[in-house]
Amino acid sequence: QQLFAPGIARTPLGVRAPGQLRKNVVRSASAGRYVSADCSARKRPDRARKQAVMNSPLQFIEPECFESVAVGACFTTRLGGCSTAPFAGLNLALHVGDDPAAVALNRDKVQEKLGLQHTPCWLDQKHGNRVVRIDEDPSKLSADASITRTPGLVCVVMVADCVPLLLCDRGGTEVAAIHAGWRGLETGVIGATLDAFTAVPSDIIAWLGPSIGLSAYQIGADLRRRFVVADPGTASAFDRQGPSWY
């Protein structure tokens, strides 16, 4: 199973074959490793463009927390790809107004470089709490989290400022990807995904991917109040700067 987050950002997660996703490490970071795969074509004839895209460099962030289990996971960046401004680089989202042909090329590039057996199960994300089990029915993918126990299937979420959350059990037999925005957090998307696991929460490994930072995400006092009323423990997650909350 594989987890991915696209750029916007793309996070895939899955059970991998031995050695998969363990090559071309460029540099390490506390959140994970930057892995170079090899995209920089712009407006060329279709065949030449596709060849240039497939031969040009990508970079992935590879979480280190899954190294002890047979699970492949990565987070894509905007580097590489063939989308042009304002989507420049490795945009994998079809819903933002980018050229669908460019998005298809970018997705093909990611699938090839990661050596994926199956096309990632892209979700129609709604900022809700619905979880889909993609090994049961991969066609009904209107959800904000997916889970699978089938080796080779790929769970993936797309994020901009929201949090990508990748999960797997300690045995590496079950994986999930969550798109965790504030609306999904408020309605319990993480809890709903944990409930879908056969493993107990204490046996689940979690990775929080790149997302918007506290100092950059201003909210209204009413939204903070909703979270704190529902769970007083969330009060420490908010920071007041003058009249504003973050």
mmCIF file of N, CA and C in Angstrom, residues 136-198:
data_model
loop_
_atom_site.group_PDB
_atom_site.id
_atom_site.type_symbol
_atom_site.label_atom_id
_atom_site.label_comp_id
_atom_site.label_asym_id
_atom_site.label_seq_id
_atom_site.Cartn_x
_atom_site.Cartn_y
_atom_site.Cartn_z
ATOM 1 N N GLU A 136 -12.464 -2.308 -0.947
ATOM 2 C CA GLU A 136 -13.837 -2.788 -1.066
ATOM 3 C C GLU A 136 -14.534 -2.175 -2.272
ATOM 4 N N ASP A 137 -14.384 -0.867 -2.459
ATOM 5 C CA ASP A 137 -15.018 -0.196 -3.596
ATOM 6 C C ASP A 137 -14.246 1.055 -3.959
ATOM 7 N N PRO A 138 -13.224 0.920 -4.822
ATOM 8 C CA PRO A 138 -12.404 2.073 -5.183
ATOM 9 C C PRO A 138 -13.108 3.093 -6.066
ATOM 10 N N SER A 139 -14.382 2.844 -6.442
ATOM 11 C CA SER A 139 -15.089 3.772 -7.324
ATOM 12 C C SER A 139 -15.778 4.892 -6.546
ATOM 13 N N LYS A 140 -16.096 4.663 -5.272
ATOM 14 C CA LYS A 140 -16.804 5.659 -4.478
ATOM 15 C C LYS A 140 -15.786 6.420 -3.627
ATOM 16 N N LEU A 141 -15.139 7.401 -4.262
ATOM 17 C CA LEU A 141 -14.006 8.035 -3.617
ATOM 18 C C LEU A 141 -14.260 9.483 -3.230
ATOM 19 N N SER A 142 -15.509 9.820 -2.934
ATOM 20 C CA SER A 142 -15.829 11.134 -2.399
ATOM 21 C C SER A 142 -15.655 11.057 -0.889
ATOM 22 N N ALA A 143 -14.485 11.462 -0.405
ATOM 23 C CA ALA A 143 -14.137 11.294 1.002
ATOM 24 C C ALA A 143 -12.910 12.130 1.316
ATOM 25 N N ASP A 144 -12.548 12.180 2.601
ATOM 26 C CA ASP A 144 -11.347 12.892 3.015
ATOM 27 C C ASP A 144 -10.341 11.988 3.705
ATOM 28 N N ALA A 145 -10.587 10.689 3.637
ATOM 29 C CA ALA A 145 -9.610 9.719 4.133
ATOM 30 C C ALA A 145 -9.870 8.397 3.439
ATOM 31 N N SER A 146 -8.786 7.635 3.250
ATOM 32 C CA SER A 146 -8.933 6.307 2.663
ATOM 33 C C SER A 146 -8.057 5.335 3.431
ATOM 34 N N ILE A 147 -8.431 4.063 3.378
ATOM 35 C CA ILE A 147 -7.729 3.024 4.120
ATOM 36 C C ILE A 147 -7.733 1.747 3.297
ATOM 37 N N THR A 148 -6.686 0.934 3.430
ATOM 38 C CA THR A 148 -6.646 -0.342 2.712
ATOM 39 C C THR A 148 -5.769 -1.348 3.445
ATOM 40 N N ARG A 149 -6.073 -2.631 3.223
ATOM 41 C CA ARG A 149 -5.227 -3.734 3.688
ATOM 42 C C ARG A 149 -4.655 -4.503 2.500
ATOM 43 N N THR A 150 -4.904 -4.037 1.280
ATOM 44 C CA THR A 150 -4.486 -4.750 0.080
ATOM 45 C C THR A 150 -3.128 -4.257 -0.404
ATOM 46 N N PRO A 151 -2.094 -5.121 -0.402
ATOM 47 C CA PRO A 151 -0.776 -4.702 -0.889
ATOM 48 C C PRO A 151 -0.852 -4.188 -2.324
ATOM 49 N N GLY A 152 -0.157 -3.093 -2.587
ATOM 50 C CA GLY A 152 -0.130 -2.526 -3.927
ATOM 51 C C GLY A 152 -1.110 -1.398 -4.139
ATOM 52 N N LEU A 153 -2.203 -1.353 -3.369
ATOM 53 C CA LEU A 153 -3.136 -0.233 -3.499
ATOM 54 C C LEU A 153 -2.542 1.004 -2.835
ATOM 55 N N VAL A 154 -2.893 2.178 -3.381
ATOM 56 C CA VAL A 154 -2.250 3.418 -2.947
ATOM 57 C C VAL A 154 -3.282 4.406 -2.427
ATOM 58 N N CYS A 155 -3.196 4.732 -1.144
ATOM 59 C CA CYS A 155 -4.011 5.786 -0.551
ATOM 60 C C CYS A 155 -3.308 7.120 -0.789
ATOM 61 N N VAL A 156 -4.057 8.136 -1.151
ATOM 62 C CA VAL A 156 -3.441 9.442 -1.432
ATOM 63 C C VAL A 156 -4.391 10.557 -1.037
ATOM 64 N N VAL A 157 -3.828 11.641 -0.496
ATOM 65 C CA VAL A 157 -4.604 12.857 -0.240
ATOM 66 C C VAL A 157 -3.856 14.039 -0.829
ATOM 67 N N MET A 158 -4.590 15.092 -1.136
ATOM 68 C CA MET A 158 -4.024 16.331 -1.647
ATOM 69 C C MET A 158 -4.231 17.431 -0.618
ATOM 70 N N VAL A 159 -3.199 18.246 -0.414
ATOM 71 C CA VAL A 159 -3.309 19.325 0.563
ATOM 72 C C VAL A 159 -2.671 20.598 0.029
ATOM 73 N N ALA A 160 -3.157 21.731 0.511
ATOM 74 C CA ALA A 160 -2.520 23.020 0.277
ATOM 75 C C ALA A 160 -2.038 23.504 1.645
ATOM 76 N N ASP A 161 -2.954 24.047 2.477
ATOM 77 C CA ASP A 161 -2.555 24.413 3.838
ATOM 78 C C ASP A 161 -3.029 23.405 4.880
ATOM 79 N N CYS A 162 -3.910 22.485 4.500
ATOM 80 C CA CYS A 162 -4.390 21.473 5.438
ATOM 81 C C CYS A 162 -3.290 20.464 5.769
ATOM 82 N N VAL A 163 -3.543 19.657 6.782
ATOM 83 C CA VAL A 163 -2.540 18.695 7.254
ATOM 84 C C VAL A 163 -2.749 17.336 6.593
ATOM 85 N N PRO A 164 -1.705 16.789 5.960
ATOM 86 C CA PRO A 164 -1.786 15.402 5.504
ATOM 87 C C PRO A 164 -1.329 14.488 6.646
ATOM 88 N N LEU A 165 -2.132 13.499 6.953
ATOM 89 C CA LEU A 165 -1.813 12.578 8.041
ATOM 90 C C LEU A 165 -1.784 11.165 7.481
ATOM 91 N N LEU A 166 -0.627 10.498 7.599
ATOM 92 C CA LEU A 166 -0.454 9.140 7.109
ATOM 93 C C LEU A 166 -0.355 8.184 8.284
ATOM 94 N N LEU A 167 -1.075 7.076 8.202
ATOM 95 C CA LEU A 167 -1.128 6.114 9.296
ATOM 96 C C LEU A 167 -0.849 4.703 8.796
ATOM 97 N N CYS A 168 -0.228 3.895 9.632
ATOM 98 C CA CYS A 168 -0.147 2.461 9.355
ATOM 99 C C CYS A 168 -0.019 1.713 10.674
ATOM 100 N N ASP A 169 -0.442 0.453 10.681
ATOM 101 C CA ASP A 169 -0.281 -0.345 11.889
ATOM 102 C C ASP A 169 1.162 -0.837 11.969
ATOM 103 N N ARG A 170 1.593 -1.245 13.136
ATOM 104 C CA ARG A 170 2.991 -1.625 13.353
ATOM 105 C C ARG A 170 3.395 -2.878 12.589
ATOM 106 N N GLY A 171 2.410 -3.632 12.141
ATOM 107 C CA GLY A 171 2.715 -4.809 11.337
ATOM 108 C C GLY A 171 2.840 -4.498 9.855
ATOM 109 N N GLY A 172 2.518 -3.252 9.461
ATOM 110 C CA GLY A 172 2.596 -2.856 8.060
ATOM 111 C C GLY A 172 1.555 -3.519 7.182
ATOM 112 N N THR A 173 0.420 -3.905 7.767
ATOM 113 C CA THR A 173 -0.609 -4.607 7.000
ATOM 114 C C THR A 173 -1.800 -3.732 6.636
ATOM 115 N N GLU A 174 -1.875 -2.531 7.213
ATOM 116 C CA GLU A 174 -3.022 -1.654 6.980
ATOM 117 C C GLU A 174 -2.537 -0.213 6.984
ATOM 118 N N VAL A 175 -2.936 0.557 5.973
ATOM 119 C CA VAL A 175 -2.495 1.943 5.877
ATOM 120 C C VAL A 175 -3.682 2.857 5.587
ATOM 121 N N ALA A 176 -3.508 4.133 5.923
ATOM 122 C CA ALA A 176 -4.557 5.121 5.670
ATOM 123 C C ALA A 176 -3.925 6.477 5.410
ATOM 124 N N ALA A 177 -4.636 7.301 4.653
ATOM 125 C CA ALA A 177 -4.233 8.689 4.406
ATOM 126 C C ALA A 177 -5.416 9.588 4.734
ATOM 127 N N ILE A 178 -5.132 10.682 5.448
ATOM 128 C CA ILE A 178 -6.192 11.590 5.899
ATOM 129 C C ILE A 178 -5.895 13.019 5.438
ATOM 130 N N HIS A 179 -6.908 13.671 4.884
ATOM 131 C CA HIS A 179 -6.863 15.109 4.590
ATOM 132 C C HIS A 179 -7.501 15.803 5.787
ATOM 133 N N ALA A 180 -6.672 16.432 6.623
ATOM 134 C CA ALA A 180 -7.167 16.979 7.891
ATOM 135 C C ALA A 180 -7.154 18.502 7.875
ATOM 136 N N GLY A 181 -8.233 19.089 7.391
ATOM 137 C CA GLY A 181 -8.446 20.527 7.512
ATOM 138 C C GLY A 181 -9.237 20.795 8.784
ATOM 139 N N TRP A 182 -9.488 22.067 9.089
ATOM 140 C CA TRP A 182 -10.177 22.328 10.352
ATOM 141 C C TRP A 182 -11.608 21.798 10.350
ATOM 142 N N ARG A 183 -12.252 21.810 9.187
ATOM 143 C CA ARG A 183 -13.609 21.280 9.132
ATOM 144 C C ARG A 183 -13.616 19.774 9.386
ATOM 145 N N GLY A 184 -12.652 19.075 8.785
ATOM 146 C CA GLY A 184 -12.557 17.646 9.030
ATOM 147 C C GLY A 184 -12.189 17.337 10.466
ATOM 148 N N LEU A 185 -11.289 18.131 11.045
ATOM 149 C CA LEU A 185 -10.931 17.934 12.450
ATOM 150 C C LEU A 185 -12.150 18.137 13.348
ATOM 151 N N GLU A 186 -12.928 19.170 13.048
ATOM 152 C CA GLU A 186 -14.089 19.469 13.874
ATOM 153 C C GLU A 186 -15.129 18.352 13.818
ATOM 154 N N THR A 187 -15.253 17.724 12.655
ATOM 155 C CA THR A 187 -16.263 16.677 12.506
ATOM 156 C C THR A 187 -15.718 15.267 12.743
ATOM 157 N N GLY A 188 -14.428 15.163 13.118
ATOM 158 C CA GLY A 188 -13.902 13.883 13.571
ATOM 159 C C GLY A 188 -13.322 12.964 12.520
ATOM 160 N N VAL A 189 -12.677 13.514 11.477
ATOM 161 C CA VAL A 189 -12.151 12.649 10.419
ATOM 162 C C VAL A 189 -11.033 11.740 10.929
ATOM 163 N N ILE A 190 -10.225 12.224 11.875
ATOM 164 C CA ILE A 190 -9.145 11.366 12.393
ATOM 165 C C ILE A 190 -9.725 10.212 13.203
ATOM 166 N N GLY A 191 -10.672 10.503 14.078
ATOM 167 C CA GLY A 191 -11.297 9.438 14.865
ATOM 168 C C GLY A 191 -12.016 8.429 14.001
ATOM 169 N N ALA A 192 -12.682 8.916 12.935
ATOM 170 C CA ALA A 192 -13.391 8.005 12.029
ATOM 171 C C ALA A 192 -12.412 7.075 11.322
ATOM 172 N N THR A 193 -11.233 7.594 10.988
ATOM 173 C CA THR A 193 -10.226 6.759 10.327
ATOM 174 C C THR A 193 -9.653 5.737 11.296
ATOM 175 N N LEU A 194 -9.375 6.142 12.515
ATOM 176 C CA LEU A 194 -8.877 5.203 13.520
ATOM 177 C C LEU A 194 -9.905 4.092 13.781
ATOM 178 N N ASP A 195 -11.173 4.449 13.765
ATOM 179 C CA ASP A 195 -12.230 3.448 13.964
ATOM 180 C C ASP A 195 -12.260 2.433 12.836
ATOM 181 N N ALA A 196 -11.793 2.829 11.651
ATOM 182 C CA ALA A 196 -11.800 1.928 10.500
ATOM 183 C C ALA A 196 -10.649 0.921 10.545
ATOM 184 N N PHE A 197 -9.638 1.169 11.370
ATOM 185 C CA PHE A 197 -8.518 0.242 11.519
ATOM 186 C C PHE A 197 -8.940 -0.987 12.313
ATOM 187 N N THR A 198 -8.342 -2.115 11.985
ATOM 188 C CA THR A 198 -8.520 -3.302 12.829
ATOM 189 C C THR A 198 -7.558 -3.244 14.013
#
